[in-house]
Short mmCIF file of C-alpha atoms in Angstrom, two decimals:
data_model
loop_
_atom_site.label_atom_id
_atom_site.label_comp_id
_atom_site.label_asym_id
_atom_site.label_seq_id
_atom_site.Cartn_x
_atom_site.Cartn_y
_atom_site.Cartn_z
CA MET A 234 103.85 110.83 117.66
CA THR A 235 107.53 111.60 118.04
CA SER A 236 109.21 114.49 116.31
CA ASP A 237 111.09 112.02 114.10
CA GLU A 238 107.78 110.66 112.81
CA THR A 239 106.84 114.10 111.51
CA ARG A 240 109.75 116.46 111.18
CA GLY A 241 112.16 113.97 109.68
CA THR A 242 115.90 113.80 109.93
CA ALA A 243 118.66 115.54 108.02
CA HIS A 244 117.54 116.39 104.50
CA GLY A 245 120.51 117.97 102.76
CA THR A 246 119.66 121.38 101.37
CA ALA A 247 115.95 120.63 100.92
CA PRO A 248 113.80 123.15 102.82
CA VAL A 249 111.70 120.34 104.31
CA PRO A 250 111.85 116.52 104.42
CA LEU A 251 111.30 114.81 101.07
CA SER A 252 109.31 111.59 100.80
CA VAL A 253 108.01 109.18 98.15
CA LEU A 254 104.48 108.29 97.04
CA ASP A 255 104.38 105.11 94.96
CA LEU A 256 101.41 104.11 92.79
CA VAL A 257 103.31 101.05 91.46
CA THR A 258 102.60 102.18 87.90
CA VAL A 259 102.71 99.65 85.07
CA GLY A 260 103.77 100.82 81.62
CA ALA A 261 102.64 99.32 78.33
CA GLY A 262 104.90 96.37 77.51
CA HIS A 263 105.69 95.77 81.20
CA THR A 264 104.18 93.57 83.90
CA ALA A 265 102.98 94.07 87.46
CA THR A 266 105.87 91.87 88.57
CA GLU A 267 108.32 94.33 87.01
CA ALA A 268 106.50 97.27 88.58
CA LEU A 269 106.63 95.70 92.04
CA ARG A 270 110.34 94.93 91.61
CA THR A 271 110.82 98.60 90.76
CA SER A 272 109.03 99.50 93.99
CA VAL A 273 111.50 97.41 95.97
CA GLU A 274 114.43 99.09 94.23
CA LEU A 275 112.85 102.49 94.75
CA ALA A 276 112.28 101.89 98.45
CA LYS A 277 115.91 100.85 98.83
CA LEU A 278 117.04 103.94 96.92
CA ALA A 279 114.80 106.22 98.98
CA GLU A 280 116.20 104.76 102.20
CA SER A 281 119.81 105.01 101.10
CA ARG A 282 119.40 108.62 99.93
CA GLY A 283 117.65 109.98 103.00
CA PHE A 284 114.04 110.32 101.87
CA HIS A 285 111.93 110.40 105.01
CA ARG A 286 109.00 108.09 104.27
CA TYR A 287 107.66 105.84 101.53
CA TRP A 288 103.90 105.55 101.07
CA VAL A 289 101.85 103.32 98.79
CA ALA A 290 98.46 104.38 97.44
CA GLU A 291 95.29 102.27 97.18
CA HIS A 292 93.67 102.10 93.74
CA HIS A 293 91.40 99.51 92.14
CA SER A 294 90.45 98.33 88.65
CA MET A 295 93.17 100.39 86.97
CA PRO A 296 95.47 98.34 84.70
CA GLY A 297 98.27 100.89 84.98
CA VAL A 298 98.28 101.01 88.79
CA ALA A 299 99.27 97.83 90.64
CA SER A 300 98.74 99.13 94.18
CA SER A 301 95.38 97.60 95.04
CA SER A 302 96.73 96.02 98.25
CA PRO A 303 98.90 98.50 100.16
CA ALA A 304 99.31 96.32 103.26
CA VAL A 305 100.67 93.43 101.18
CA ILE A 306 103.11 95.68 99.33
CA LEU A 307 104.24 97.38 102.53
CA ALA A 308 104.98 94.03 104.17
CA HIS A 309 107.18 93.16 101.19
CA LEU A 310 108.94 96.53 101.34
CA ALA A 311 109.48 96.15 105.09
CA ALA A 312 111.44 92.96 104.38
CA HIS A 313 113.76 94.86 102.03
CA THR A 314 114.38 98.02 104.10
CA ASP A 315 115.62 98.82 107.60
CA ARG A 316 115.04 102.48 108.47
CA ILE A 317 112.71 104.38 106.18
CA ARG A 318 109.14 104.97 107.36
CA LEU A 319 106.58 102.97 105.38
CA GLY A 320 102.91 103.73 105.09
CA SER A 321 99.68 104.03 103.17
CA GLY A 322 98.93 107.08 101.12
CA GLY A 323 96.38 105.96 101.70
CA VAL A 324 94.08 103.16 102.68
CA MET A 325 90.54 104.09 101.64
CA LEU A 326 88.70 103.52 104.91
CA PRO A 327 85.16 103.17 103.49
CA ASN A 328 86.35 100.17 101.43
CA HIS A 329 87.30 98.16 104.52
CA ALA A 330 86.07 97.17 107.96
CA PRO A 331 87.99 99.20 110.57
CA LEU A 332 88.95 96.01 112.43
CA VAL A 333 90.58 94.58 109.30
CA ILE A 334 92.71 97.71 108.86
CA ALA A 335 93.69 97.68 112.54
CA GLU A 336 94.79 94.05 112.19
CA GLN A 337 96.71 94.65 108.97
CA PHE A 338 98.59 97.66 110.29
CA GLY A 339 99.13 96.06 113.68
CA THR A 340 100.81 93.25 111.76
CA LEU A 341 102.91 95.73 109.78
CA GLU A 342 103.93 97.48 113.00
CA ALA A 343 105.04 94.13 114.41
CA LEU A 344 107.07 93.48 111.25
CA ALA A 345 108.65 96.95 111.17
CA PRO A 346 108.42 98.45 114.68
CA ASN A 347 108.07 102.23 114.84
CA ARG A 348 108.33 102.58 111.05
CA VAL A 349 104.69 102.36 109.93
CA ASP A 350 102.25 105.17 109.09
CA LEU A 351 98.53 104.64 108.55
CA GLY A 352 97.28 107.24 106.07
CA LEU A 353 93.52 107.17 105.55
CA GLY A 354 91.26 108.57 102.85
CA ARG A 355 87.50 108.57 102.37
CA ALA A 356 87.34 108.33 98.56
CA PRO A 357 86.88 104.90 96.93
CA GLY A 358 90.10 105.05 94.92
CA THR A 359 88.18 103.81 91.89
CA ASP A 360 84.94 104.13 89.94
CA GLY A 361 81.49 103.67 91.42
CA ALA A 362 80.87 100.14 90.14
CA THR A 363 84.18 98.88 91.51
CA ALA A 364 83.54 100.60 94.83
CA ALA A 365 80.18 98.82 95.02
CA ALA A 366 81.94 95.50 94.41
CA LEU A 367 84.50 96.26 97.12
CA ARG A 368 81.90 97.25 99.67
CA ARG A 369 79.17 94.80 98.56
CA SER A 370 76.77 97.73 98.67
CA THR A 371 75.32 100.23 96.21
CA GLN A 372 75.10 102.89 98.94
CA LEU A 373 78.42 104.48 98.02
CA ASN A 374 77.86 107.75 99.86
CA GLU A 375 77.23 105.92 103.09
CA GLY A 376 80.89 105.12 103.66
CA ALA A 377 82.05 108.68 102.97
CA ASP A 378 79.30 110.18 105.12
CA ASP A 379 80.17 107.85 107.99
CA PHE A 380 83.90 108.50 107.72
CA PRO A 381 84.30 110.27 111.10
CA GLU A 382 82.51 107.38 112.86
CA GLN A 383 84.56 104.78 110.97
CA LEU A 384 87.74 106.66 111.88
CA ALA A 385 86.79 106.79 115.56
CA GLU A 386 86.10 103.04 115.54
CA LEU A 387 89.43 102.29 113.85
CA ILE A 388 91.36 104.38 116.39
CA ARG A 389 89.53 102.56 119.22
CA PHE A 390 90.68 99.25 117.76
CA LEU A 391 94.26 100.51 117.38
CA ASP A 392 94.31 101.71 121.00
CA ASP A 393 92.17 98.83 122.32
CA ASP A 394 90.13 101.22 124.43
CA PHE A 395 86.44 100.72 123.69
CA PRO A 396 84.53 101.78 126.83
CA ASP A 397 82.71 99.35 129.10
CA GLY A 398 79.33 98.43 127.70
CA HIS A 399 80.36 98.97 124.07
CA PRO A 400 79.48 95.98 121.84
CA TYR A 401 83.11 95.82 120.70
CA ARG A 402 84.61 96.01 124.20
CA ARG A 403 85.72 92.37 124.13
CA ILE A 404 86.99 92.46 120.53
CA HIS A 405 90.71 93.09 120.06
CA ALA A 406 92.85 93.86 117.03
CA VAL A 407 95.81 91.50 117.13
CA PRO A 408 98.70 92.23 116.95
CA GLY A 409 97.86 95.09 119.27
CA PRO A 410 97.81 96.51 122.81
CA VAL A 411 95.74 93.64 124.24
CA GLN A 412 98.85 91.47 124.11
CA SER A 413 100.52 93.63 126.74
CA THR A 414 97.64 93.08 129.18
CA SER A 415 97.48 89.32 128.69
CA PRO A 416 99.30 87.12 131.24
CA GLY A 417 103.00 87.23 130.47
CA GLY A 418 102.41 89.75 127.70
CA VAL A 419 105.03 92.20 126.52
CA GLN A 420 103.86 94.58 123.79
CA SER A 421 105.62 97.25 121.77
CA PRO A 422 104.76 100.73 123.04
CA HIS A 423 104.27 101.91 119.48
CA ARG A 424 101.21 101.84 117.26
CA PRO A 425 100.97 103.21 113.73
CA PRO A 426 100.32 106.97 113.75
CA VAL A 427 97.15 107.93 111.87
CA TRP A 428 97.23 110.53 109.11
CA LEU A 429 94.22 111.91 107.28
CA LEU A 430 94.46 112.37 103.52
CA GLY A 431 92.34 114.69 101.47
CA SER A 432 91.80 116.69 98.29
CA SER A 433 89.30 119.18 99.72
CA GLY A 434 88.40 120.81 103.01
CA PHE A 435 86.55 117.91 104.65
CA SER A 436 89.55 115.90 105.82
CA ALA A 437 91.52 119.08 106.48
CA ARG A 438 88.93 120.21 109.03
CA LEU A 439 88.58 116.73 110.54
CA ALA A 440 92.36 116.30 110.90
CA ALA A 441 92.57 119.73 112.54
CA THR A 442 89.73 118.97 114.95
CA LEU A 443 91.37 115.70 116.03
CA GLY A 444 94.89 117.13 116.15
CA LEU A 445 96.20 114.71 113.50
CA PRO A 446 98.79 115.22 110.76
CA PHE A 447 97.32 115.98 107.33
CA ALA A 448 98.38 114.99 103.82
CA PHE A 449 96.94 116.92 100.89
CA ALA A 450 96.76 115.58 97.32
CA HIS A 451 98.21 118.59 95.52
CA HIS A 452 99.18 116.33 92.60
CA PHE A 453 95.56 116.03 91.48
CA SER A 454 93.75 118.83 93.30
CA ALA A 455 96.16 121.76 93.08
CA GLN A 456 93.44 124.41 93.05
CA ASN A 457 92.38 123.35 96.55
CA THR A 458 95.83 123.08 98.12
CA ILE A 459 96.22 126.47 99.80
CA PRO A 460 92.56 126.77 100.92
CA ALA A 461 92.71 123.30 102.48
CA LEU A 462 96.03 123.92 104.22
CA ASP A 463 94.79 127.29 105.51
CA LEU A 464 91.65 125.61 106.86
CA TYR A 465 93.74 122.90 108.53
CA ARG A 466 96.07 125.37 110.22
CA GLU A 467 93.32 127.76 111.29
CA SER A 468 91.16 124.97 112.74
CA PHE A 469 93.94 122.96 114.38
CA ARG A 470 93.49 121.88 117.97
CA PRO A 471 96.59 120.59 119.81
CA SER A 472 96.34 116.96 120.89
CA GLU A 473 98.41 114.25 122.56
CA ILE A 474 99.51 113.38 119.03
CA LEU A 475 100.59 116.81 117.80
CA ALA A 476 101.19 120.10 119.56
CA GLU A 477 101.03 122.05 116.29
CA PRO A 478 99.78 121.37 112.74
CA TYR A 479 101.86 119.26 110.40
CA ALA A 480 100.95 119.09 106.72
CA LEU A 481 102.61 117.34 103.84
CA ILE A 482 101.55 117.67 100.22
CA GLY A 483 101.77 115.10 97.45
CA VAL A 484 103.38 116.57 94.34
CA SER A 485 103.93 115.09 90.90
CA ALA A 486 107.53 115.65 89.84
CA LEU A 487 109.78 114.07 87.23
CA ALA A 488 113.47 114.83 86.78
CA THR A 489 115.40 113.55 83.77
CA ASP A 490 118.90 114.01 82.40
CA ASP A 491 117.40 115.70 79.34
CA GLU A 492 114.59 118.26 79.60
CA LYS A 493 113.07 117.07 76.31
CA GLU A 494 112.71 113.56 77.72
CA ALA A 495 110.86 114.95 80.71
CA ARG A 496 108.32 116.58 78.38
CA ARG A 497 107.86 113.31 76.49
CA GLN A 498 107.27 111.30 79.68
CA VAL A 499 104.90 113.88 81.13
CA LEU A 500 102.85 113.86 77.92
CA ALA A 501 102.51 110.08 78.14
CA ALA A 502 101.44 110.28 81.77
CA ALA A 503 98.90 112.95 80.86
CA LEU A 504 97.45 110.74 78.11
CA ASN A 505 97.07 108.02 80.71
CA MET A 506 95.12 110.47 82.89
CA VAL A 507 92.93 111.53 79.95
CA ARG A 508 91.97 107.91 79.41
CA LEU A 509 91.30 107.39 83.09
CA ARG A 510 89.11 110.48 83.35
CA THR A 511 87.08 109.38 80.31
CA GLY A 512 86.45 105.86 81.58
CA ARG A 513 89.18 104.15 79.54
CA PRO A 514 91.87 103.25 82.11
CA GLY A 515 94.83 101.33 80.75
CA LEU A 516 98.54 100.75 81.06
CA VAL A 517 100.75 103.84 81.07
CA PRO A 518 101.41 104.53 77.37
CA SER A 519 104.87 104.93 75.94
CA PRO A 520 106.07 108.40 74.88
CA GLU A 521 105.98 107.21 71.27
CA GLU A 522 102.30 106.29 71.59
CA ALA A 523 101.53 109.65 73.20
CA GLU A 524 103.36 111.57 70.47
CA ALA A 525 101.39 109.73 67.78
CA TYR A 526 98.03 110.20 69.54
CA GLU A 527 95.61 112.72 68.01
CA PHE A 528 94.37 114.78 70.95
CA SER A 529 91.07 116.57 70.66
CA PRO A 530 90.95 120.28 71.55
CA MET A 531 89.25 119.40 74.84
CA GLU A 532 91.89 116.81 75.63
CA ARG A 533 94.68 119.27 74.87
CA GLU A 534 93.07 121.81 77.17
CA PHE A 535 92.93 119.20 79.94
CA ILE A 536 96.58 118.24 79.40
CA THR A 537 97.74 121.85 79.52
CA SER A 538 95.92 122.34 82.81
CA TRP A 539 97.10 119.02 84.23
CA ASN A 540 100.75 119.42 83.32
CA ALA A 541 100.86 122.93 84.76
CA ASN A 542 100.99 121.25 88.17
CA VAL A 543 103.61 118.63 87.26
CA VAL A 544 107.10 119.78 88.19
CA HIS A 545 109.33 118.40 85.45
CA GLY A 546 112.59 119.00 83.63
CA THR A 547 116.23 118.72 84.61
CA ALA A 548 117.19 118.15 88.22
CA ASP A 549 117.86 121.85 88.77
CA GLU A 550 114.52 122.80 87.22
CA VAL A 551 112.67 120.32 89.41
CA ARG A 552 114.46 121.53 92.51
CA ALA A 553 113.49 125.12 91.71
CA GLY A 554 109.89 124.09 91.14
CA LEU A 555 109.70 122.12 94.38
CA ASP A 556 111.28 124.96 96.36
CA ASP A 557 108.78 127.41 94.93
CA LEU A 558 105.85 125.13 95.73
CA GLN A 559 107.03 124.66 99.31
CA LYS A 560 107.36 128.42 99.78
CA ARG A 561 103.88 129.08 98.35
CA THR A 562 102.16 126.42 100.45
CA GLY A 563 104.28 126.37 103.60
CA ALA A 564 104.16 122.57 103.49
CA ASP A 565 106.08 120.82 106.27
CA GLU A 566 107.01 117.95 103.94
CA LEU A 567 106.94 117.22 100.21
CA MET A 568 105.89 113.74 99.08
CA ILE A 569 107.00 113.21 95.50
CA THR A 570 105.33 110.89 93.01
CA SER A 571 107.20 110.42 89.72
CA HIS A 572 105.27 109.06 86.74
CA ALA A 573 107.15 107.64 83.78
CA HIS A 574 106.59 104.80 81.34
CA SER A 575 109.58 102.80 82.57
CA GLY A 576 110.70 101.87 86.06
CA ALA A 577 114.27 102.84 85.23
CA LEU A 578 113.24 106.44 84.53
CA ARG A 579 111.27 106.61 87.78
CA LEU A 580 114.31 105.44 89.72
CA ARG A 581 116.52 107.91 87.90
CA SER A 582 114.13 110.76 88.70
CA TYR A 583 114.40 110.23 92.45
CA GLU A 584 118.16 109.81 92.17
CA LEU A 585 118.46 113.13 90.33
CA ILE A 586 116.24 114.90 92.86
CA ALA A 587 118.33 113.50 95.71
CA ASP A 588 121.49 114.73 94.00
CA ALA A 589 120.00 118.18 93.40
CA TYR A 590 119.31 118.55 97.12
CA GLY A 591 122.54 116.96 98.26
CA LEU A 592 120.73 114.20 100.12
CA PRO A 593 123.24 111.90 101.83
CA THR A 594 124.31 108.61 100.34
CA ALA A 595 124.23 105.78 102.87
#
């Protein structure tokens, strides 16, 4: 992994590189087509304003999240961008055969050479019944328990280096390194760098043991952020990939021109999370719907706790919050996910954050 793949390039006055995490959210009254068009516009904006990378998450059976197929979305984004790194944040490895992921991301690497990241998680990205449908198995813990073995197999496919005698020795992920060893073959020297994603200590320790970069989901597991990052740094073993630990954190942040509007949008996003956590996933509600909703005391307690970790307000307030979070965690990179009912407000949020940090305009 080159320094550019981790450390980033010039990032204005931001203390570390800033990146984007996109869930392709769909608001009530809007369509998935509109949400995906917003993703294209957002990727273009992120590239033009100097954000370092743009990742797409994998979620299933959630009406308000249209990112069930990261590889498909990333291929589309690759066709509309030229420089920004694109990747998965992440692909849920237990949902897929390692060979399929190696083929998909080998294809993405061929489409966008030296711009693709492969971020991997071990959670299902959905509820148990949907995970069973994805995996065609009711043994849901099996995939998570076997994650280190699945990861090792995937990396073998990416590097095309199964040892002699292995049952997969003659199986090759294409596009991939095998093309360079075929008669007349010329293959790109690059392959997608692997990141491990996590919301607890498991992936932090595994990433450290393997000398891989680590991405922590602060946006929904804030209480575990510092313990996980400490574990990662303390356990890190230098590798051919990284000489020293590199950790980014995902953070929920929304900047608006008016602080009151930020509060309204954050309340709507929190209502969406309440419904998801209680088995009622739906489209992202409008602020008007959220303001009219009668929250129970338990729901209000959840929202207070949830929104305490959402950096929101004016651009200056968001910048101050992000700077404070980076200082407290020592994160090497901040990956921002902005949740709002409309695509226009999401785009505006990233524009305001870029302005606050003086990110360059291409």
